[in-house]
C-alpha cells in the first residue's frame, strides 16, 4: 500500500528543518553545480532502498541489465522509491533552482560492478545533455543552468575504490567550455575536481550542466545508485518513457500512483 502520500506539501515531519538547511546550502549548489549532503536517509529508508534496488535488479524489466527505469511503478512493493522522488531535500532544491513549476523527467536505479560499469560512456567527463531542453524549447528568460538537475542517492559506503561520481565544480556556468578525461587524470584527486568518499544514504545534487564522470569500481561490492531527475516544464520527460509496440516510446502516467498521490507527486508525474 502507498501510505506516504497526503494532499499537503508537508509530507515529512523533517521537511521544515530540511528546507532551512537547504536555504543555507543552496548558494553552494548554485555556485558549484554540485552539492553532497552526507547521510540524509534514515537507517530504515536506506535499508528499504537497498532492498528495493536488489529487487529491481532481479525482477524489473526493461532493456538494460543494470539500469532500471520508472522506479515509481514499483510503489506497492517498494514505496521507498516514491519517498525518494518526493524527498524534501530534492524538492527544496528543485524549488530553489527551478522555480515552482518543475516535473520529474527520470527515475531510475543503477548498479555498477567491477566487471560491468552500467554505462561505460559516462566514465568520460560529460554533461547530461539528454536532459537539456530540445532545440527551440529553451526558455528565453532563464539561464541554461537553471533548467534541471539530478538527485542521486548513494546506497552504500562509497570509498574512492568504488569510483564515486566525480564533478568539476563551477563547470555548469562556463558556457561552451568542454572537458575531457585528459583534464583530470583518472584515479587521482586534483585541484578543481570534487572526488571524495561518499557515505551511505547521502544525496548528491548536481546540475545537468555540471561536467562529471563515473569512476571505475575496483571492489567486489556493487555500487548502487537511485537517481531522480527534475526539470523545468520546457524539458521533456526522458528516461521514464514506456516502449510501444511500434518501436516508439511515450510517457504513460502511472495511474495507480497518481490516484493516491500528494499534490507534489501529481505535479512531478503528470504528463506535460
Ligand atoms: O557515477 C556514475 O557512474 C556516473 C553517473 C552519471 O554520470 C550520471 O548519472 O549522469
mmCIF file of C-alpha atoms and ligand atoms in Angstrom:
data_model
loop_
_atom_site.group_PDB
_atom_site.id
_atom_site.type_symbol
_atom_site.label_atom_id
_atom_site.label_comp_id
_atom_site.label_asym_id
_atom_site.label_seq_id
_atom_site.Cartn_x
_atom_site.Cartn_y
_atom_site.Cartn_z
ATOM 1 C CA UNK A 1 0.000 0.000 0.000
ATOM 2 C CA UNK A 2 1.080 3.516 -0.705
ATOM 3 C CA UNK A 3 0.880 5.183 2.677
ATOM 4 C CA UNK A 4 3.144 8.183 2.449
ATOM 5 C CA UNK A 5 1.077 10.416 0.294
ATOM 6 C CA UNK A 6 -1.030 13.169 1.715
ATOM 7 C CA UNK A 7 -2.524 16.098 -0.037
ATOM 8 C CA UNK A 8 -0.343 18.704 1.608
ATOM 9 C CA UNK A 9 3.173 19.842 0.882
ATOM 10 C CA UNK A 10 4.329 18.924 4.386
ATOM 11 C CA UNK A 11 4.721 15.194 3.986
ATOM 12 C CA UNK A 12 7.653 14.598 6.258
ATOM 13 C CA UNK A 13 7.998 15.770 9.841
ATOM 14 C CA UNK A 14 11.536 16.766 8.914
ATOM 15 C CA UNK A 15 10.573 18.960 5.966
ATOM 16 C CA UNK A 16 10.900 22.304 7.755
ATOM 17 C CA UNK A 17 14.472 21.721 9.019
ATOM 18 C CA UNK A 18 15.456 20.380 5.624
ATOM 19 C CA UNK A 19 14.067 23.469 3.896
ATOM 20 C CA UNK A 20 16.037 25.614 6.326
ATOM 21 C CA UNK A 21 19.203 23.601 5.788
ATOM 22 C CA UNK A 22 18.759 23.748 2.036
ATOM 23 C CA UNK A 23 18.414 27.518 2.177
ATOM 24 C CA UNK A 24 21.848 27.543 3.828
ATOM 25 C CA UNK A 25 23.390 25.068 1.394
ATOM 26 C CA UNK A 26 21.744 26.301 -1.775
ATOM 27 C CA UNK A 27 24.268 29.076 -2.553
ATOM 28 C CA UNK A 28 26.988 26.397 -2.699
ATOM 29 C CA UNK A 29 24.847 24.322 -5.063
ATOM 30 C CA UNK A 30 24.271 27.387 -7.236
ATOM 31 C CA UNK A 31 27.965 28.240 -7.255
ATOM 32 C CA UNK A 32 29.418 24.745 -7.728
ATOM 33 C CA UNK A 33 26.630 22.991 -9.602
ATOM 34 C CA UNK A 34 27.038 20.091 -7.198
ATOM 35 C CA UNK A 35 26.225 19.562 -3.542
ATOM 36 C CA UNK A 36 26.718 16.437 -1.453
ATOM 37 C CA UNK A 37 24.581 16.070 1.659
ATOM 38 C CA UNK A 38 26.013 13.263 3.754
ATOM 39 C CA UNK A 39 23.869 10.571 5.385
ATOM 40 C CA UNK A 40 20.485 12.093 4.756
ATOM 41 C CA UNK A 41 18.484 8.880 4.701
ATOM 42 C CA UNK A 42 17.285 7.265 7.897
ATOM 43 C CA UNK A 43 18.521 3.703 8.504
ATOM 44 C CA UNK A 44 15.026 2.426 7.659
ATOM 45 C CA UNK A 45 14.914 4.361 4.363
ATOM 46 C CA UNK A 46 18.394 3.174 3.468
ATOM 47 C CA UNK A 47 17.536 -0.479 4.160
ATOM 48 C CA UNK A 48 14.303 -0.150 2.168
ATOM 49 C CA UNK A 49 16.135 1.446 -0.762
ATOM 50 C CA UNK A 50 18.821 -1.246 -0.744
ATOM 51 C CA UNK A 51 16.144 -3.957 -0.719
ATOM 52 C CA UNK A 52 14.294 -2.128 -3.493
ATOM 53 C CA UNK A 53 17.334 -1.969 -5.752
ATOM 54 C CA UNK A 54 18.147 -5.638 -5.102
ATOM 55 C CA UNK A 55 14.596 -6.458 -6.110
ATOM 56 C CA UNK A 56 14.706 -4.223 -9.202
ATOM 57 C CA UNK A 57 17.961 -5.729 -10.447
ATOM 58 C CA UNK A 58 16.473 -9.220 -10.162
ATOM 59 C CA UNK A 59 12.912 -8.606 -11.304
ATOM 60 C CA UNK A 60 12.247 -5.267 -13.019
ATOM 61 C CA UNK A 61 12.017 -5.420 -16.787
ATOM 62 C CA UNK A 62 13.471 -3.100 -19.390
ATOM 63 C CA UNK A 63 16.201 -3.031 -21.982
ATOM 64 C CA UNK A 64 19.177 -2.651 -19.632
ATOM 65 C CA UNK A 65 20.783 -5.165 -17.307
ATOM 66 C CA UNK A 66 21.998 -2.715 -14.676
ATOM 67 C CA UNK A 67 19.727 0.289 -15.174
ATOM 68 C CA UNK A 68 16.070 0.004 -14.209
ATOM 69 C CA UNK A 69 13.724 2.871 -15.002
ATOM 70 C CA UNK A 70 10.344 4.207 -13.803
ATOM 71 C CA UNK A 71 11.018 3.264 -10.195
ATOM 72 C CA UNK A 72 7.680 4.751 -9.061
ATOM 73 C CA UNK A 73 5.918 1.885 -10.843
ATOM 74 C CA UNK A 74 7.178 -0.408 -8.071
ATOM 75 C CA UNK A 75 5.355 1.671 -5.437
ATOM 76 C CA UNK A 76 3.229 -1.143 -3.984
ATOM 77 C CA UNK A 77 6.181 -3.350 -3.216
ATOM 78 C CA UNK A 78 8.810 -0.657 -2.682
ATOM 79 C CA UNK A 79 7.228 2.673 -1.697
ATOM 80 C CA UNK A 80 10.678 3.968 -0.825
ATOM 81 C CA UNK A 81 11.263 4.896 -4.468
ATOM 82 C CA UNK A 82 8.343 7.309 -4.329
ATOM 83 C CA UNK A 83 9.595 8.546 -0.969
ATOM 84 C CA UNK A 84 12.952 9.411 -2.532
ATOM 85 C CA UNK A 85 11.306 11.137 -5.518
ATOM 86 C CA UNK A 86 9.392 13.337 -3.053
ATOM 87 C CA UNK A 87 12.207 13.680 -0.548
ATOM 88 C CA UNK A 88 12.034 17.191 0.918
ATOM 89 C CA UNK A 89 15.702 17.882 0.208
ATOM 90 C CA UNK A 90 15.229 17.155 -3.503
ATOM 91 C CA UNK A 91 12.009 19.158 -3.609
ATOM 92 C CA UNK A 92 13.591 22.075 -1.772
ATOM 93 C CA UNK A 93 16.475 22.094 -4.240
ATOM 94 C CA UNK A 94 14.010 21.953 -7.147
ATOM 95 C CA UNK A 95 12.025 24.916 -5.844
ATOM 96 C CA UNK A 96 15.157 26.996 -5.345
ATOM 97 C CA UNK A 97 16.833 26.155 -8.655
ATOM 98 C CA UNK A 98 13.870 25.761 -10.985
ATOM 99 C CA UNK A 99 11.010 27.785 -9.502
ATOM 100 C CA UNK A 100 7.624 26.326 -8.600
ATOM 101 C CA UNK A 101 6.864 24.641 -11.931
ATOM 102 C CA UNK A 102 9.063 21.567 -12.322
ATOM 103 C CA UNK A 103 8.499 17.906 -13.022
ATOM 104 C CA UNK A 104 10.173 14.527 -12.934
ATOM 105 C CA UNK A 105 11.992 13.503 -16.107
ATOM 106 C CA UNK A 106 13.884 10.409 -14.934
ATOM 107 C CA UNK A 107 13.552 7.934 -12.052
ATOM 108 C CA UNK A 108 15.957 5.057 -12.135
ATOM 109 C CA UNK A 109 18.288 2.854 -10.159
ATOM 110 C CA UNK A 110 21.601 1.537 -11.372
ATOM 111 C CA UNK A 111 24.213 -0.988 -10.322
ATOM 112 C CA UNK A 112 27.872 -0.576 -11.173
ATOM 113 C CA UNK A 113 30.051 -3.659 -10.697
ATOM 114 C CA UNK A 114 33.779 -4.187 -11.117
ATOM 115 C CA UNK A 115 33.312 -6.093 -14.350
ATOM 116 C CA UNK A 116 30.481 -4.074 -15.803
ATOM 117 C CA UNK A 117 30.082 -0.339 -15.350
ATOM 118 C CA UNK A 118 26.407 0.011 -16.159
ATOM 119 C CA UNK A 119 27.091 2.780 -18.694
ATOM 120 C CA UNK A 120 30.778 2.901 -19.692
ATOM 121 C CA UNK A 121 30.282 6.104 -21.708
ATOM 122 C CA UNK A 122 29.662 8.089 -18.529
ATOM 123 C CA UNK A 123 33.194 7.356 -17.321
ATOM 124 C CA UNK A 124 34.246 10.162 -19.696
ATOM 125 C CA UNK A 125 33.539 13.684 -18.498
ATOM 126 C CA UNK A 126 30.165 14.737 -19.807
ATOM 127 C CA UNK A 127 27.170 16.936 -19.162
ATOM 128 C CA UNK A 128 23.763 15.288 -19.007
ATOM 129 C CA UNK A 129 22.799 16.767 -22.362
ATOM 130 C CA UNK A 130 19.981 14.269 -22.759
ATOM 131 C CA UNK A 131 18.185 16.339 -20.116
ATOM 132 C CA UNK A 132 18.688 19.725 -21.783
ATOM 133 C CA UNK A 133 15.665 21.399 -23.406
ATOM 134 C CA UNK A 134 15.325 20.351 -27.039
ATOM 135 C CA UNK A 135 16.492 22.947 -29.620
ATOM 136 C CA UNK A 136 13.992 25.769 -29.811
ATOM 137 C CA UNK A 137 12.385 24.844 -26.474
ATOM 138 C CA UNK A 138 14.838 26.540 -24.103
ATOM 139 C CA UNK A 139 13.111 29.301 -22.105
ATOM 140 C CA UNK A 140 14.337 32.702 -23.295
ATOM 141 C CA UNK A 141 14.402 34.329 -19.876
ATOM 142 C CA UNK A 142 16.034 31.524 -17.854
ATOM 143 C CA UNK A 143 19.760 30.730 -17.714
ATOM 144 C CA UNK A 144 20.676 27.383 -19.250
ATOM 145 C CA UNK A 145 21.960 26.185 -15.899
ATOM 146 C CA UNK A 146 18.591 26.603 -14.184
ATOM 147 C CA UNK A 147 16.700 24.056 -16.267
ATOM 148 C CA UNK A 148 17.325 20.759 -14.488
ATOM 149 C CA UNK A 149 19.312 18.690 -12.033
ATOM 150 C CA UNK A 150 19.620 15.153 -10.713
ATOM 151 C CA UNK A 151 19.230 13.906 -7.165
ATOM 152 C CA UNK A 152 21.400 10.826 -6.801
ATOM 153 C CA UNK A 153 21.248 8.692 -3.665
ATOM 154 C CA UNK A 154 24.200 6.522 -2.642
ATOM 155 C CA UNK A 155 23.081 3.246 -1.115
ATOM 156 C CA UNK A 156 26.361 2.037 0.369
ATOM 157 C CA UNK A 157 29.506 3.448 1.872
ATOM 158 C CA UNK A 158 31.278 4.518 -1.310
ATOM 159 C CA UNK A 159 35.050 4.851 -0.894
ATOM 160 C CA UNK A 160 37.225 6.079 -3.761
ATOM 161 C CA UNK A 161 37.927 2.437 -4.678
ATOM 162 C CA UNK A 162 34.273 2.139 -5.698
ATOM 163 C CA UNK A 163 34.544 5.048 -8.141
ATOM 164 C CA UNK A 164 32.075 7.567 -6.740
ATOM 165 C CA UNK A 165 30.931 10.116 -9.327
ATOM 166 C CA UNK A 166 33.491 12.935 -9.805
ATOM 167 C CA UNK A 167 32.469 16.505 -10.566
ATOM 168 C CA UNK A 168 34.106 19.704 -11.854
ATOM 169 C CA UNK A 169 32.628 22.364 -9.555
ATOM 170 C CA UNK A 170 31.624 25.531 -11.376
ATOM 171 C CA UNK A 171 31.640 23.898 -14.803
ATOM 172 C CA UNK A 172 27.883 24.434 -15.175
ATOM 173 C CA UNK A 173 28.385 28.177 -15.628
ATOM 174 C CA UNK A 174 31.169 28.079 -18.177
ATOM 175 C CA UNK A 175 29.101 28.159 -21.341
ATOM 176 C CA UNK A 176 30.596 26.094 -24.128
ATOM 177 C CA UNK A 177 33.823 25.144 -22.319
ATOM 178 C CA UNK A 178 34.302 21.384 -22.709
ATOM 179 C CA UNK A 179 36.189 18.931 -20.524
ATOM 180 C CA UNK A 180 37.771 15.582 -21.250
ATOM 181 C CA UNK A 181 39.412 12.937 -19.124
ATOM 182 C CA UNK A 182 42.828 14.415 -20.001
ATOM 183 C CA UNK A 183 41.936 17.468 -17.913
ATOM 184 C CA UNK A 184 41.891 15.360 -14.756
ATOM 185 C CA UNK A 185 43.773 12.041 -14.880
ATOM 186 C CA UNK A 186 41.631 9.122 -13.718
ATOM 187 C CA UNK A 187 42.185 7.660 -10.274
ATOM 188 C CA UNK A 188 43.748 10.800 -8.813
ATOM 189 C CA UNK A 189 42.497 13.691 -6.761
ATOM 190 C CA UNK A 190 43.364 17.117 -8.202
ATOM 191 C CA UNK A 191 42.618 20.743 -7.543
ATOM 192 C CA UNK A 192 39.389 21.670 -9.261
ATOM 193 C CA UNK A 193 37.954 18.155 -9.071
ATOM 194 C CA UNK A 194 35.407 17.033 -6.491
ATOM 195 C CA UNK A 195 36.365 13.419 -5.855
ATOM 196 C CA UNK A 196 35.651 12.012 -2.460
ATOM 197 C CA UNK A 197 34.276 9.122 -0.396
ATOM 198 C CA UNK A 198 30.522 9.335 -0.107
ATOM 199 C CA UNK A 199 28.743 7.792 2.882
ATOM 200 C CA UNK A 200 25.727 5.507 2.543
ATOM 201 C CA UNK A 201 22.403 7.319 2.392
ATOM 202 C CA UNK A 202 23.877 10.539 1.028
ATOM 203 C CA UNK A 203 22.256 12.794 -1.532
ATOM 204 C CA UNK A 204 24.310 14.122 -4.423
ATOM 205 C CA UNK A 205 22.612 17.018 -6.169
ATOM 206 C CA UNK A 206 24.117 18.024 -9.487
ATOM 207 C CA UNK A 207 23.121 20.418 -12.206
ATOM 208 C CA UNK A 208 22.647 18.777 -15.610
ATOM 209 C CA UNK A 209 25.214 21.284 -16.961
ATOM 210 C CA UNK A 210 27.902 20.242 -14.476
ATOM 211 C CA UNK A 211 30.652 18.155 -16.074
ATOM 212 C CA UNK A 212 31.077 14.841 -14.293
ATOM 213 C CA UNK A 213 32.152 11.237 -14.748
ATOM 214 C CA UNK A 214 31.738 7.899 -13.001
ATOM 215 C CA UNK A 215 34.865 6.199 -11.701
ATOM 216 C CA UNK A 216 35.748 2.517 -12.031
ATOM 217 C CA UNK A 217 34.532 0.274 -9.239
ATOM 218 C CA UNK A 218 37.597 -1.759 -8.281
ATOM 219 C CA UNK A 219 35.930 -3.581 -5.394
ATOM 220 C CA UNK A 220 33.892 -6.765 -5.175
ATOM 221 C CA UNK A 221 30.854 -4.846 -3.973
ATOM 222 C CA UNK A 222 28.317 -3.331 -6.377
ATOM 223 C CA UNK A 223 27.881 0.443 -6.340
ATOM 224 C CA UNK A 224 24.144 1.065 -6.346
ATOM 225 C CA UNK A 225 22.511 4.426 -7.001
ATOM 226 C CA UNK A 226 18.971 5.727 -7.124
ATOM 227 C CA UNK A 227 18.786 8.755 -9.418
ATOM 228 C CA UNK A 228 15.804 11.027 -9.950
ATOM 229 C CA UNK A 229 15.953 13.965 -12.348
ATOM 230 C CA UNK A 230 13.883 17.148 -12.072
ATOM 231 C CA UNK A 231 13.443 19.832 -14.703
ATOM 232 C CA UNK A 232 11.537 22.897 -15.746
ATOM 233 C CA UNK A 233 8.458 22.340 -17.929
ATOM 234 C CA UNK A 234 10.349 23.149 -21.152
ATOM 235 C CA UNK A 235 12.320 19.916 -20.730
ATOM 236 C CA UNK A 236 10.506 16.830 -21.886
ATOM 237 C CA UNK A 237 10.256 13.614 -19.964
ATOM 238 C CA UNK A 238 13.213 11.489 -20.949
ATOM 239 C CA UNK A 239 14.122 8.318 -19.143
ATOM 240 C CA UNK A 240 10.678 7.385 -17.920
ATOM 241 C CA UNK A 241 9.171 6.578 -21.287
ATOM 242 C CA UNK A 242 7.408 3.294 -21.990
ATOM 243 C CA UNK A 243 8.224 1.422 -25.211
ATOM 244 C CA UNK A 244 5.238 0.980 -27.526
ATOM 245 C CA UNK A 245 4.671 -1.855 -29.970
ATOM 246 C CA UNK A 246 5.610 0.289 -32.996
ATOM 247 C CA UNK A 247 9.173 0.926 -31.800
ATOM 248 C CA UNK A 248 8.446 4.390 -30.412
ATOM 249 C CA UNK A 249 8.274 5.410 -26.749
ATOM 250 C CA UNK A 250 5.728 7.516 -24.881
ATOM 251 C CA UNK A 251 5.225 8.834 -21.388
ATOM 252 C CA UNK A 252 2.447 6.852 -19.730
ATOM 253 C CA UNK A 253 1.310 8.405 -16.436
ATOM 254 C CA UNK A 254 1.213 5.764 -13.699
ATOM 255 C CA UNK A 255 -2.467 5.946 -12.749
ATOM 256 C CA UNK A 256 -2.296 3.753 -9.612
ATOM 257 C CA UNK A 257 0.317 6.108 -8.161
ATOM 258 C CA UNK A 258 -1.469 9.261 -9.308
ATOM 259 C CA UNK A 259 -4.731 8.044 -7.736
ATOM 260 C CA UNK A 260 -3.149 8.308 -4.286
ATOM 261 C CA UNK A 261 -0.511 10.930 -4.942
ATOM 262 C CA UNK A 262 0.196 14.091 -2.998
ATOM 263 C CA UNK A 263 -0.087 17.382 -4.850
ATOM 264 C CA UNK A 264 3.675 17.380 -5.250
ATOM 265 C CA UNK A 265 3.811 13.870 -6.663
ATOM 266 C CA UNK A 266 0.961 14.691 -9.068
ATOM 267 C CA UNK A 267 2.901 17.722 -10.258
ATOM 268 C CA UNK A 268 6.006 15.619 -10.723
ATOM 269 C CA UNK A 269 4.350 12.778 -12.605
ATOM 270 C CA UNK A 270 1.608 14.347 -14.664
ATOM 271 C CA UNK A 271 2.052 14.401 -18.423
ATOM 272 C CA UNK A 272 3.389 17.663 -19.887
HETATM 273 O O1 LIG B 1 28.547 7.581 -11.075
HETATM 274 C C1 LIG B 1 28.447 7.177 -12.216
HETATM 275 O O2 LIG B 1 28.691 6.027 -12.510
HETATM 276 C C2 LIG B 1 28.054 8.104 -13.346
HETATM 277 C C3 LIG B 1 26.816 8.885 -13.074
HETATM 278 C C4 LIG B 1 26.500 9.770 -14.223
HETATM 279 O O3 LIG B 1 27.331 10.142 -14.983
HETATM 280 C C5 LIG B 1 25.155 10.236 -14.425
HETATM 281 O O4 LIG B 1 24.235 9.815 -13.704
HETATM 282 O O5 LIG B 1 24.937 11.038 -15.342
#
